[in-house]
PDB file of C-alpha atoms in Angstrom:
ATOM      1  CA  UNK A   1      81.242  29.786 -49.562  1.00  0.00           C
ATOM      2  CA  UNK A   2      82.533  28.401 -52.871  1.00  0.00           C
ATOM      3  CA  UNK A   3      83.946  25.366 -51.093  1.00  0.00           C
ATOM      4  CA  UNK A   4      80.649  24.793 -49.291  1.00  0.00           C
ATOM      5  CA  UNK A   5      78.688  24.860 -52.554  1.00  0.00           C
ATOM      6  CA  UNK A   6      81.118  22.458 -54.215  1.00  0.00           C
ATOM      7  CA  UNK A   7      80.793  20.007 -51.355  1.00  0.00           C
ATOM      8  CA  UNK A   8      77.012  20.251 -51.519  1.00  0.00           C
ATOM      9  CA  UNK A   9      76.994  19.538 -55.235  1.00  0.00           C
ATOM     10  CA  UNK A  10      79.282  16.542 -54.824  1.00  0.00           C
ATOM     11  CA  UNK A  11      77.103  15.200 -52.045  1.00  0.00           C
ATOM     12  CA  UNK A  12      73.985  15.660 -54.171  1.00  0.00           C
ATOM     13  CA  UNK A  13      75.565  13.964 -57.169  1.00  0.00           C
ATOM     14  CA  UNK A  14      76.738  11.021 -55.082  1.00  0.00           C
ATOM     15  CA  UNK A  15      73.397  10.672 -53.340  1.00  0.00           C
ATOM     16  CA  UNK A  16      71.323  10.902 -56.504  1.00  0.00           C
ATOM     17  CA  UNK A  17      73.423   8.280 -58.288  1.00  0.00           C
ATOM     18  CA  UNK A  18      73.656   5.915 -55.327  1.00  0.00           C
ATOM     19  CA  UNK A  19      70.016   6.037 -54.222  1.00  0.00           C
ATOM     20  CA  UNK A  20      68.629   3.628 -56.864  1.00  0.00           C
ATOM     21  CA  UNK A  21      71.423   1.166 -56.079  1.00  0.00           C
ATOM     22  CA  UNK A  22      70.607   1.355 -52.373  1.00  0.00           C
ATOM     23  CA  UNK A  23      66.931   0.727 -52.999  1.00  0.00           C
ATOM     24  CA  UNK A  24      67.710  -2.081 -55.411  1.00  0.00           C
ATOM     25  CA  UNK A  25      70.091  -3.957 -53.098  1.00  0.00           C
ATOM     26  CA  UNK A  26      67.869  -3.604 -50.048  1.00  0.00           C
ATOM     27  CA  UNK A  27      64.708  -4.584 -51.897  1.00  0.00           C
ATOM     28  CA  UNK A  28      66.180  -7.744 -53.420  1.00  0.00           C
ATOM     29  CA  UNK A  29      67.118  -9.288 -50.049  1.00  0.00           C
ATOM     30  CA  UNK A  30      64.365 -11.458 -48.560  1.00  0.00           C
ATOM     31  CA  UNK A  31      64.534 -10.571 -44.869  1.00  0.00           C
ATOM     32  CA  UNK A  32      63.698 -13.002 -42.101  1.00  0.00           C
ATOM     33  CA  UNK A  33      60.889 -11.701 -39.907  1.00  0.00           C
ATOM     34  CA  UNK A  34      62.009 -10.818 -36.390  1.00  0.00           C
ATOM     35  CA  UNK A  35      60.137  -9.669 -33.294  1.00  0.00           C
ATOM     36  CA  UNK A  36      62.260  -6.537 -33.323  1.00  0.00           C
ATOM     37  CA  UNK A  37      62.242  -5.847 -29.585  1.00  0.00           C
ATOM     38  CA  UNK A  38      66.047  -5.851 -29.619  1.00  0.00           C
ATOM     39  CA  UNK A  39      67.995  -4.168 -32.401  1.00  0.00           C
ATOM     40  CA  UNK A  40      70.730  -6.682 -33.148  1.00  0.00           C
ATOM     41  CA  UNK A  41      73.994  -5.985 -34.934  1.00  0.00           C
ATOM     42  CA  UNK A  42      77.226  -7.866 -35.651  1.00  0.00           C
ATOM     43  CA  UNK A  43      80.864  -6.851 -35.282  1.00  0.00           C
ATOM     44  CA  UNK A  44      82.666  -6.795 -38.593  1.00  0.00           C
ATOM     45  CA  UNK A  45      86.060  -8.022 -37.365  1.00  0.00           C
ATOM     46  CA  UNK A  46      84.695 -11.404 -36.240  1.00  0.00           C
ATOM     47  CA  UNK A  47      83.879 -12.172 -39.900  1.00  0.00           C
ATOM     48  CA  UNK A  48      86.959 -10.673 -41.519  1.00  0.00           C
ATOM     49  CA  UNK A  49      87.292 -13.595 -43.949  1.00  0.00           C
ATOM     50  CA  UNK A  50      83.872 -12.820 -45.417  1.00  0.00           C
ATOM     51  CA  UNK A  51      83.738  -9.849 -47.823  1.00  0.00           C
ATOM     52  CA  UNK A  52      81.818  -6.978 -46.255  1.00  0.00           C
ATOM     53  CA  UNK A  53      79.345  -6.933 -49.137  1.00  0.00           C
ATOM     54  CA  UNK A  54      78.492 -10.601 -48.489  1.00  0.00           C
ATOM     55  CA  UNK A  55      78.287 -10.100 -44.736  1.00  0.00           C
ATOM     56  CA  UNK A  56      75.967  -7.122 -45.166  1.00  0.00           C
ATOM     57  CA  UNK A  57      73.686  -9.024 -47.519  1.00  0.00           C
ATOM     58  CA  UNK A  58      73.499 -11.998 -45.127  1.00  0.00           C
ATOM     59  CA  UNK A  59      73.006  -9.778 -42.086  1.00  0.00           C
ATOM     60  CA  UNK A  60      70.080  -8.096 -43.829  1.00  0.00           C
ATOM     61  CA  UNK A  61      68.598 -11.473 -44.744  1.00  0.00           C
ATOM     62  CA  UNK A  62      68.866 -12.649 -41.110  1.00  0.00           C
ATOM     63  CA  UNK A  63      66.942  -9.608 -39.923  1.00  0.00           C
ATOM     64  CA  UNK A  64      69.852  -7.856 -38.237  1.00  0.00           C
ATOM     65  CA  UNK A  65      69.675  -4.074 -37.912  1.00  0.00           C
ATOM     66  CA  UNK A  66      73.300  -3.200 -38.577  1.00  0.00           C
ATOM     67  CA  UNK A  67      77.014  -3.939 -38.562  1.00  0.00           C
ATOM     68  CA  UNK A  68      79.325  -2.759 -35.799  1.00  0.00           C
ATOM     69  CA  UNK A  69      82.872  -1.352 -35.598  1.00  0.00           C
ATOM     70  CA  UNK A  70      83.149  -0.003 -39.117  1.00  0.00           C
ATOM     71  CA  UNK A  71      85.298   2.805 -40.476  1.00  0.00           C
ATOM     72  CA  UNK A  72      83.727   5.553 -42.600  1.00  0.00           C
ATOM     73  CA  UNK A  73      84.829   4.031 -45.912  1.00  0.00           C
ATOM     74  CA  UNK A  74      82.798   0.912 -45.060  1.00  0.00           C
ATOM     75  CA  UNK A  75      79.541   2.636 -44.135  1.00  0.00           C
ATOM     76  CA  UNK A  76      78.127   2.952 -47.678  1.00  0.00           C
ATOM     77  CA  UNK A  77      78.383  -0.814 -48.205  1.00  0.00           C
ATOM     78  CA  UNK A  78      76.099  -1.652 -45.280  1.00  0.00           C
ATOM     79  CA  UNK A  79      73.733   1.220 -46.046  1.00  0.00           C
ATOM     80  CA  UNK A  80      73.190  -0.328 -49.458  1.00  0.00           C
ATOM     81  CA  UNK A  81      71.455  -3.235 -47.735  1.00  0.00           C
ATOM     82  CA  UNK A  82      69.321  -1.072 -45.466  1.00  0.00           C
ATOM     83  CA  UNK A  83      71.581  -1.612 -42.454  1.00  0.00           C
ATOM     84  CA  UNK A  84      72.924   0.911 -39.953  1.00  0.00           C
ATOM     85  CA  UNK A  85      76.641   1.268 -39.197  1.00  0.00           C
ATOM     86  CA  UNK A  86      75.922   0.901 -35.492  1.00  0.00           C
ATOM     87  CA  UNK A  87      79.322   1.838 -34.033  1.00  0.00           C
ATOM     88  CA  UNK A  88      82.037   3.930 -35.676  1.00  0.00           C
ATOM     89  CA  UNK A  89      85.645   2.953 -35.027  1.00  0.00           C
ATOM     90  CA  UNK A  90      88.914   4.753 -35.635  1.00  0.00           C
ATOM     91  CA  UNK A  91      89.143   7.082 -32.626  1.00  0.00           C
ATOM     92  CA  UNK A  92      91.934   6.152 -30.150  1.00  0.00           C
ATOM     93  CA  UNK A  93      93.282   2.619 -29.674  1.00  0.00           C
ATOM     94  CA  UNK A  94      92.880   0.142 -26.836  1.00  0.00           C
ATOM     95  CA  UNK A  95      96.361   0.677 -25.299  1.00  0.00           C
ATOM     96  CA  UNK A  96      96.628   4.387 -26.137  1.00  0.00           C
ATOM     97  CA  UNK A  97      93.526   6.240 -25.074  1.00  0.00           C
ATOM     98  CA  UNK A  98      92.252   9.322 -23.316  1.00  0.00           C
ATOM     99  CA  UNK A  99      93.651   8.524 -19.854  1.00  0.00           C
ATOM    100  CA  UNK A 100      96.888  10.299 -20.835  1.00  0.00           C
ATOM    101  CA  UNK A 101      96.927  14.051 -21.326  1.00  0.00           C
ATOM    102  CA  UNK A 102      99.533  13.813 -24.065  1.00  0.00           C
ATOM    103  CA  UNK A 103      97.024  11.897 -26.218  1.00  0.00           C
ATOM    104  CA  UNK A 104      94.237  14.452 -25.965  1.00  0.00           C
ATOM    105  CA  UNK A 105      95.147  16.669 -28.884  1.00  0.00           C
ATOM    106  CA  UNK A 106      95.476  13.781 -31.351  1.00  0.00           C
ATOM    107  CA  UNK A 107      92.393  11.906 -30.178  1.00  0.00           C
ATOM    108  CA  UNK A 108      90.389  15.118 -29.912  1.00  0.00           C
ATOM    109  CA  UNK A 109      91.080  15.796 -33.572  1.00  0.00           C
ATOM    110  CA  UNK A 110      90.105  12.250 -34.495  1.00  0.00           C
ATOM    111  CA  UNK A 111      86.863  12.526 -32.553  1.00  0.00           C
ATOM    112  CA  UNK A 112      85.869  15.886 -34.034  1.00  0.00           C
ATOM    113  CA  UNK A 113      86.407  14.523 -37.528  1.00  0.00           C
ATOM    114  CA  UNK A 114      84.384  11.412 -36.683  1.00  0.00           C
ATOM    115  CA  UNK A 115      81.576  13.548 -35.261  1.00  0.00           C
ATOM    116  CA  UNK A 116      81.244  15.273 -38.615  1.00  0.00           C
ATOM    117  CA  UNK A 117      81.290  12.046 -40.618  1.00  0.00           C
ATOM    118  CA  UNK A 118      78.968  10.170 -38.258  1.00  0.00           C
ATOM    119  CA  UNK A 119      76.377  12.937 -38.269  1.00  0.00           C
ATOM    120  CA  UNK A 120      76.377  13.115 -42.069  1.00  0.00           C
ATOM    121  CA  UNK A 121      75.993   9.334 -42.380  1.00  0.00           C
ATOM    122  CA  UNK A 122      73.494   8.776 -39.560  1.00  0.00           C
ATOM    123  CA  UNK A 123      75.883   6.721 -37.421  1.00  0.00           C
ATOM    124  CA  UNK A 124      74.647   6.827 -33.801  1.00  0.00           C
ATOM    125  CA  UNK A 125      77.708   5.756 -31.809  1.00  0.00           C
ATOM    126  CA  UNK A 126      81.484   6.267 -31.727  1.00  0.00           C
ATOM    127  CA  UNK A 127      83.740   3.929 -29.756  1.00  0.00           C
ATOM    128  CA  UNK A 128      86.561   5.276 -27.610  1.00  0.00           C
ATOM    129  CA  UNK A 129      89.050   3.690 -25.210  1.00  0.00           C
ATOM    130  CA  UNK A 130      90.556   4.621 -21.859  1.00  0.00           C
ATOM    131  CA  UNK A 131      93.984   3.242 -22.735  1.00  0.00           C
ATOM    132  CA  UNK A 132      96.274   1.093 -20.590  1.00  0.00           C
ATOM    133  CA  UNK A 133      97.451   2.051 -17.110  1.00  0.00           C
ATOM    134  CA  UNK A 134     101.215   1.879 -17.794  1.00  0.00           C
ATOM    135  CA  UNK A 135     101.860   2.607 -14.132  1.00  0.00           C
ATOM    136  CA  UNK A 136      99.233   5.350 -13.854  1.00  0.00           C
ATOM    137  CA  UNK A 137      96.760   5.213 -10.981  1.00  0.00           C
ATOM    138  CA  UNK A 138      93.100   4.664 -11.790  1.00  0.00           C
ATOM    139  CA  UNK A 139      92.260   7.958 -10.069  1.00  0.00           C
ATOM    140  CA  UNK A 140      94.647   9.981 -12.240  1.00  0.00           C
ATOM    141  CA  UNK A 141      93.465   8.157 -15.340  1.00  0.00           C
ATOM    142  CA  UNK A 142      89.852   8.943 -14.552  1.00  0.00           C
ATOM    143  CA  UNK A 143      90.655  12.608 -13.960  1.00  0.00           C
ATOM    144  CA  UNK A 144      92.293  12.754 -17.390  1.00  0.00           C
ATOM    145  CA  UNK A 145      89.395  10.951 -19.085  1.00  0.00           C
ATOM    146  CA  UNK A 146      86.898  13.326 -17.484  1.00  0.00           C
ATOM    147  CA  UNK A 147      88.957  16.332 -18.600  1.00  0.00           C
ATOM    148  CA  UNK A 148      88.895  15.095 -22.194  1.00  0.00           C
ATOM    149  CA  UNK A 149      85.219  14.155 -22.241  1.00  0.00           C
ATOM    150  CA  UNK A 150      84.160  17.408 -20.588  1.00  0.00           C
ATOM    151  CA  UNK A 151      85.836  19.220 -23.460  1.00  0.00           C
ATOM    152  CA  UNK A 152      84.254  17.014 -26.141  1.00  0.00           C
ATOM    153  CA  UNK A 153      80.745  16.398 -24.808  1.00  0.00           C
ATOM    154  CA  UNK A 154      78.999  19.569 -25.998  1.00  0.00           C
ATOM    155  CA  UNK A 155      79.476  18.722 -29.662  1.00  0.00           C
ATOM    156  CA  UNK A 156      78.260  15.156 -29.102  1.00  0.00           C
ATOM    157  CA  UNK A 157      75.169  16.547 -27.391  1.00  0.00           C
ATOM    158  CA  UNK A 158      74.515  19.050 -30.170  1.00  0.00           C
ATOM    159  CA  UNK A 159      74.845  16.374 -32.867  1.00  0.00           C
ATOM    160  CA  UNK A 160      72.987  13.626 -30.998  1.00  0.00           C
ATOM    161  CA  UNK A 161      75.876  11.141 -31.144  1.00  0.00           C
ATOM    162  CA  UNK A 162      76.910   8.800 -28.317  1.00  0.00           C
ATOM    163  CA  UNK A 163      80.576   8.583 -27.337  1.00  0.00           C
ATOM    164  CA  UNK A 164      80.922   5.073 -25.911  1.00  0.00           C
ATOM    165  CA  UNK A 165      83.896   3.998 -23.840  1.00  0.00           C
ATOM    166  CA  UNK A 166      84.238   0.236 -23.970  1.00  0.00           C
ATOM    167  CA  UNK A 167      84.558  -1.887 -20.855  1.00  0.00           C
ATOM    168  CA  UNK A 168      87.211  -4.561 -21.551  1.00  0.00           C
ATOM    169  CA  UNK A 169      88.712  -7.326 -19.442  1.00  0.00           C
ATOM    170  CA  UNK A 170      92.316  -7.016 -18.303  1.00  0.00           C
ATOM    171  CA  UNK A 171      92.601 -10.646 -17.155  1.00  0.00           C
ATOM    172  CA  UNK A 172      92.581 -12.518 -20.458  1.00  0.00           C
ATOM    173  CA  UNK A 173      92.562 -10.282 -23.529  1.00  0.00           C
ATOM    174  CA  UNK A 174      93.704  -6.752 -22.719  1.00  0.00           C
ATOM    175  CA  UNK A 175      96.234  -6.778 -19.895  1.00  0.00           C
ATOM    176  CA  UNK A 176      96.618  -3.432 -18.112  1.00  0.00           C
ATOM    177  CA  UNK A 177      93.537  -1.815 -19.706  1.00  0.00           C
ATOM    178  CA  UNK A 178      92.187   0.822 -17.329  1.00  0.00           C
ATOM    179  CA  UNK A 179      88.413   0.849 -17.948  1.00  0.00           C
ATOM    180  CA  UNK A 180      88.093  -2.795 -16.950  1.00  0.00           C
ATOM    181  CA  UNK A 181      85.149  -2.690 -14.543  1.00  0.00           C
ATOM    182  CA  UNK A 182      81.691  -1.174 -14.381  1.00  0.00           C
ATOM    183  CA  UNK A 183      82.310   0.758 -11.163  1.00  0.00           C
ATOM    184  CA  UNK A 184      85.159   2.759 -12.723  1.00  0.00           C
ATOM    185  CA  UNK A 185      83.277   3.370 -15.971  1.00  0.00           C
ATOM    186  CA  UNK A 186      80.046   4.407 -14.286  1.00  0.00           C
ATOM    187  CA  UNK A 187      81.866   6.824 -11.985  1.00  0.00           C
ATOM    188  CA  UNK A 188      83.527   8.402 -15.017  1.00  0.00           C
ATOM    189  CA  UNK A 189      80.128   8.860 -16.674  1.00  0.00           C
ATOM    190  CA  UNK A 190      78.645  10.358 -13.520  1.00  0.00           C
ATOM    191  CA  UNK A 191      81.426  12.917 -13.343  1.00  0.00           C
ATOM    192  CA  UNK A 192      81.107  13.886 -17.009  1.00  0.00           C
ATOM    193  CA  UNK A 193      77.323  14.069 -16.581  1.00  0.00           C
ATOM    194  CA  UNK A 194      76.339  14.042 -20.244  1.00  0.00           C
ATOM    195  CA  UNK A 195      73.476  12.166 -21.905  1.00  0.00           C
ATOM    196  CA  UNK A 196      75.879  11.462 -24.789  1.00  0.00           C
ATOM    197  CA  UNK A 197      78.878  10.072 -22.883  1.00  0.00           C
ATOM    198  CA  UNK A 198      78.109   6.440 -22.140  1.00  0.00           C
ATOM    199  CA  UNK A 199      79.619   2.971 -21.811  1.00  0.00           C
ATOM    200  CA  UNK A 200      79.772   0.056 -24.192  1.00  0.00           C
ATOM    201  CA  UNK A 201      79.030  -2.881 -21.907  1.00  0.00           C
ATOM    202  CA  UNK A 202      80.727  -5.958 -23.331  1.00  0.00           C
ATOM    203  CA  UNK A 203      79.021  -8.950 -21.735  1.00  0.00           C
ATOM    204  CA  UNK A 204      81.930 -11.295 -22.481  1.00  0.00           C
ATOM    205  CA  UNK A 205      84.521  -8.971 -20.957  1.00  0.00           C
ATOM    206  CA  UNK A 206      82.499  -8.077 -17.869  1.00  0.00           C
ATOM    207  CA  UNK A 207      81.579 -11.684 -17.129  1.00  0.00           C
ATOM    208  CA  UNK A 208      85.319 -12.350 -16.896  1.00  0.00           C
ATOM    209  CA  UNK A 209      86.014  -9.305 -14.714  1.00  0.00           C
ATOM    210  CA  UNK A 210      83.015  -9.107 -12.383  1.00  0.00           C
ATOM    211  CA  UNK A 211      80.121 -11.419 -13.301  1.00  0.00           C
ATOM    212  CA  UNK A 212      76.704 -10.481 -11.892  1.00  0.00           C
ATOM    213  CA  UNK A 213      75.752  -9.386 -15.405  1.00  0.00           C
ATOM    214  CA  UNK A 214      71.980  -8.903 -15.194  1.00  0.00           C
ATOM    215  CA  UNK A 215      72.032  -7.124 -11.831  1.00  0.00           C
ATOM    216  CA  UNK A 216      74.844  -4.817 -12.970  1.00  0.00           C
ATOM    217  CA  UNK A 217      72.971  -3.906 -16.151  1.00  0.00           C
ATOM    218  CA  UNK A 218      69.803  -3.144 -14.205  1.00  0.00           C
ATOM    219  CA  UNK A 219      71.613  -1.028 -11.626  1.00  0.00           C
ATOM    220  CA  UNK A 220      73.505   1.042 -14.193  1.00  0.00           C
ATOM    221  CA  UNK A 221      71.008   1.053 -17.052  1.00  0.00           C
ATOM    222  CA  UNK A 222      71.288   4.775 -17.765  1.00  0.00           C
ATOM    223  CA  UNK A 223      75.026   4.534 -18.452  1.00  0.00           C
ATOM    224  CA  UNK A 224      74.993   1.699 -21.006  1.00  0.00           C
ATOM    225  CA  UNK A 225      74.356   2.792 -24.588  1.00  0.00           C
ATOM    226  CA  UNK A 226      75.489  -0.357 -26.413  1.00  0.00           C
ATOM    227  CA  UNK A 227      76.175  -4.047 -25.791  1.00  0.00           C
ATOM    228  CA  UNK A 228      78.538  -6.681 -27.181  1.00  0.00           C
ATOM    229  CA  UNK A 229      78.180 -10.445 -26.850  1.00  0.00           C
ATOM    230  CA  UNK A 230      80.556 -13.382 -26.591  1.00  0.00           C
ATOM    231  CA  UNK A 231      80.629 -16.803 -24.974  1.00  0.00           C
ATOM    232  CA  UNK A 232      82.630 -17.348 -21.765  1.00  0.00           C
ATOM    233  CA  UNK A 233      85.143 -18.904 -21.730  1.00  0.00           C
ATOM    234  CA  UNK A 234      86.652 -18.618 -25.196  1.00  0.00           C
ATOM    235  CA  UNK A 235      84.682 -15.763 -26.808  1.00  0.00           C
ATOM    236  CA  UNK A 236      82.985 -18.200 -29.153  1.00  0.00           C
ATOM    237  CA  UNK A 237      79.326 -19.004 -29.858  1.00  0.00           C
ATOM    238  CA  UNK A 238      76.797 -17.898 -27.229  1.00  0.00           C
ATOM    239  CA  UNK A 239      75.191 -21.336 -27.081  1.00  0.00           C
ATOM    240  CA  UNK A 240      75.113 -24.066 -24.417  1.00  0.00           C
ATOM    241  CA  UNK A 241      78.857 -24.738 -24.730  1.00  0.00           C
ATOM    242  CA  UNK A 242      79.586 -21.716 -22.491  1.00  0.00           C
ATOM    243  CA  UNK A 243      78.477 -20.429 -19.098  1.00  0.00           C
ATOM    244  CA  UNK A 244      76.244 -17.444 -19.928  1.00  0.00           C
ATOM    245  CA  UNK A 245      72.522 -17.829 -20.576  1.00  0.00           C
ATOM    246  CA  UNK A 246      71.857 -15.140 -23.135  1.00  0.00           C
ATOM    247  CA  UNK A 247      68.033 -15.317 -23.257  1.00  0.00           C
ATOM    248  CA  UNK A 248      67.932 -14.262 -19.588  1.00  0.00           C
ATOM    249  CA  UNK A 249      70.480 -11.500 -20.209  1.00  0.00           C
ATOM    250  CA  UNK A 250      68.484 -10.176 -23.159  1.00  0.00           C
ATOM    251  CA  UNK A 251      65.289 -10.283 -21.106  1.00  0.00           C
ATOM    252  CA  UNK A 252      67.024  -8.265 -18.400  1.00  0.00           C
ATOM    253  CA  UNK A 253      68.234  -5.706 -20.940  1.00  0.00           C
ATOM    254  CA  UNK A 254      64.784  -5.339 -22.495  1.00  0.00           C
ATOM    255  CA  UNK A 255      63.221  -4.847 -19.069  1.00  0.00           C
ATOM    256  CA  UNK A 256      65.370  -1.727 -18.612  1.00  0.00           C
ATOM    257  CA  UNK A 257      63.734  -0.143 -21.659  1.00  0.00           C
ATOM    258  CA  UNK A 258      66.961  -0.267 -23.659  1.00  0.00           C
ATOM    259  CA  UNK A 259      66.568   1.217 -27.156  1.00  0.00           C
ATOM    260  CA  UNK A 260      70.139   0.972 -28.472  1.00  0.00           C
ATOM    261  CA  UNK A 261      71.990  -1.731 -30.375  1.00  0.00           C
ATOM    262  CA  UNK A 262      73.090  -5.178 -29.221  1.00  0.00           C
ATOM    263  CA  UNK A 263      76.020  -6.391 -31.324  1.00  0.00           C
ATOM    264  CA  UNK A 264      77.320  -9.943 -31.567  1.00  0.00           C
ATOM    265  CA  UNK A 265      81.086 -10.074 -31.066  1.00  0.00           C
ATOM    266  CA  UNK A 266      81.797 -13.764 -30.687  1.00  0.00           C
ATOM    267  CA  UNK A 267      84.373 -15.574 -32.816  1.00  0.00           C
ATOM    268  CA  UNK A 268      82.538 -18.473 -34.472  1.00  0.00           C
ATOM    269  CA  UNK A 269      84.128 -21.909 -34.257  1.00  0.00           C
ATOM    270  CA  UNK A 270      81.571 -23.491 -36.572  1.00  0.00           C
ATOM    271  CA  UNK A 271      80.130 -22.260 -39.878  1.00  0.00           C
ATOM    272  CA  UNK A 272      80.306 -18.484 -39.268  1.00  0.00           C
ATOM    273  CA  UNK A 273      77.031 -17.345 -40.804  1.00  0.00           C
ATOM    274  CA  UNK A 274      75.077 -20.282 -39.405  1.00  0.00           C
ATOM    275  CA  UNK A 275      76.393 -19.460 -35.926  1.00  0.00           C
ATOM    276  CA  UNK A 276      75.458 -15.808 -36.366  1.00  0.00           C
ATOM    277  CA  UNK A 277      71.929 -16.689 -37.422  1.00  0.00           C
ATOM    278  CA  UNK A 278      71.545 -19.037 -34.447  1.00  0.00           C
ATOM    279  CA  UNK A 279      72.687 -16.273 -32.084  1.00  0.00           C
ATOM    280  CA  UNK A 280      70.315 -13.782 -33.687  1.00  0.00           C
ATOM    281  CA  UNK A 281      67.399 -16.167 -33.215  1.00  0.00           C
ATOM    282  CA  UNK A 282      68.443 -16.945 -29.624  1.00  0.00           C
ATOM    283  CA  UNK A 283      68.355 -13.252 -28.696  1.00  0.00           C
ATOM    284  CA  UNK A 284      65.174 -12.371 -30.600  1.00  0.00           C
ATOM    285  CA  UNK A 285      62.798 -12.231 -27.640  1.00  0.00           C
TER     286      UNK A 285
END
C-alpha cells in the first residue's frame, strides 16, 4: 500500500507540472484543417534524422493525429503537441517472435509490462511479430502463436488495447518472416477469436506479397486494426512515381467503417517533411 501511494503521488506531481507545458505546446501550433475522416499518423523511424520534438511539432501542424512505433520514453514528447502515440513498439523483434515456444516467457513479460504502460498513457495499439520460420512449418508456427495469444488476450480485452501482429513481406525486406500473407494472419486471428488480437496491414508489404489490396481489405476488414503506407517499388513516396493509387485505397478503407489509425511508413527521397505533408493531403478524403 505504501508503494502504491508513492507511485500515485509521483504520478500526480508529474502530471500537475507537465500539464501547463502540454497545453502551451499544443496551443501554440497552428494546425492545418483536415477533413478528419481518416486518422493519419507517421512512423518515427522514417524520420530518424529529425529530432522527435521537431517531428511532433510539424506533424501537429500538418493535422496528423499521432506518431507511430514509439517506445514509452518517447510518448510524452508527442503528447505535448496533442498527438497520440498510435503504436507502441518494444515487444518481440521481427526475426524472433511468438512462433517459437522458447520465446514465450520473455515476450510475455515484455507484453505485460507494455500493457501496463500503454493503458496508463492512453496508447491504443502494441505491435508484435511472428518471427522468422527458421525451418519451422507455417502450421506449427501458427499453433505456437495461437497458444501465446490465447494466454495474453484476456488482459488486452480488459484494458481495451489492441495487440497487432504485422504483416511483412518476405520477398524483399524480411526474408523468412512467417506472417507474410493475409491468409495466414487472418486464420491466426480467427483461431484466437479476440476483439483485441488483430493485424497491422502494411500496404507496401502486402502489395509485394499478394496485391489485390482493396479487395483483401474489404474481405478481412474485421481483422485489420491498423495500416501502414509505402510506395511500391522502393518504399518511397506514395505519389505517381510508384504503382499504388492511394486515394482509391483510402476510399476502400473508409468504406469499411475503419476507425483506427493509418500511419505513413514510406522513406522520403525528397524533402522529408514536404513529402509527408503531400502524403497527408493525398489521403485526406
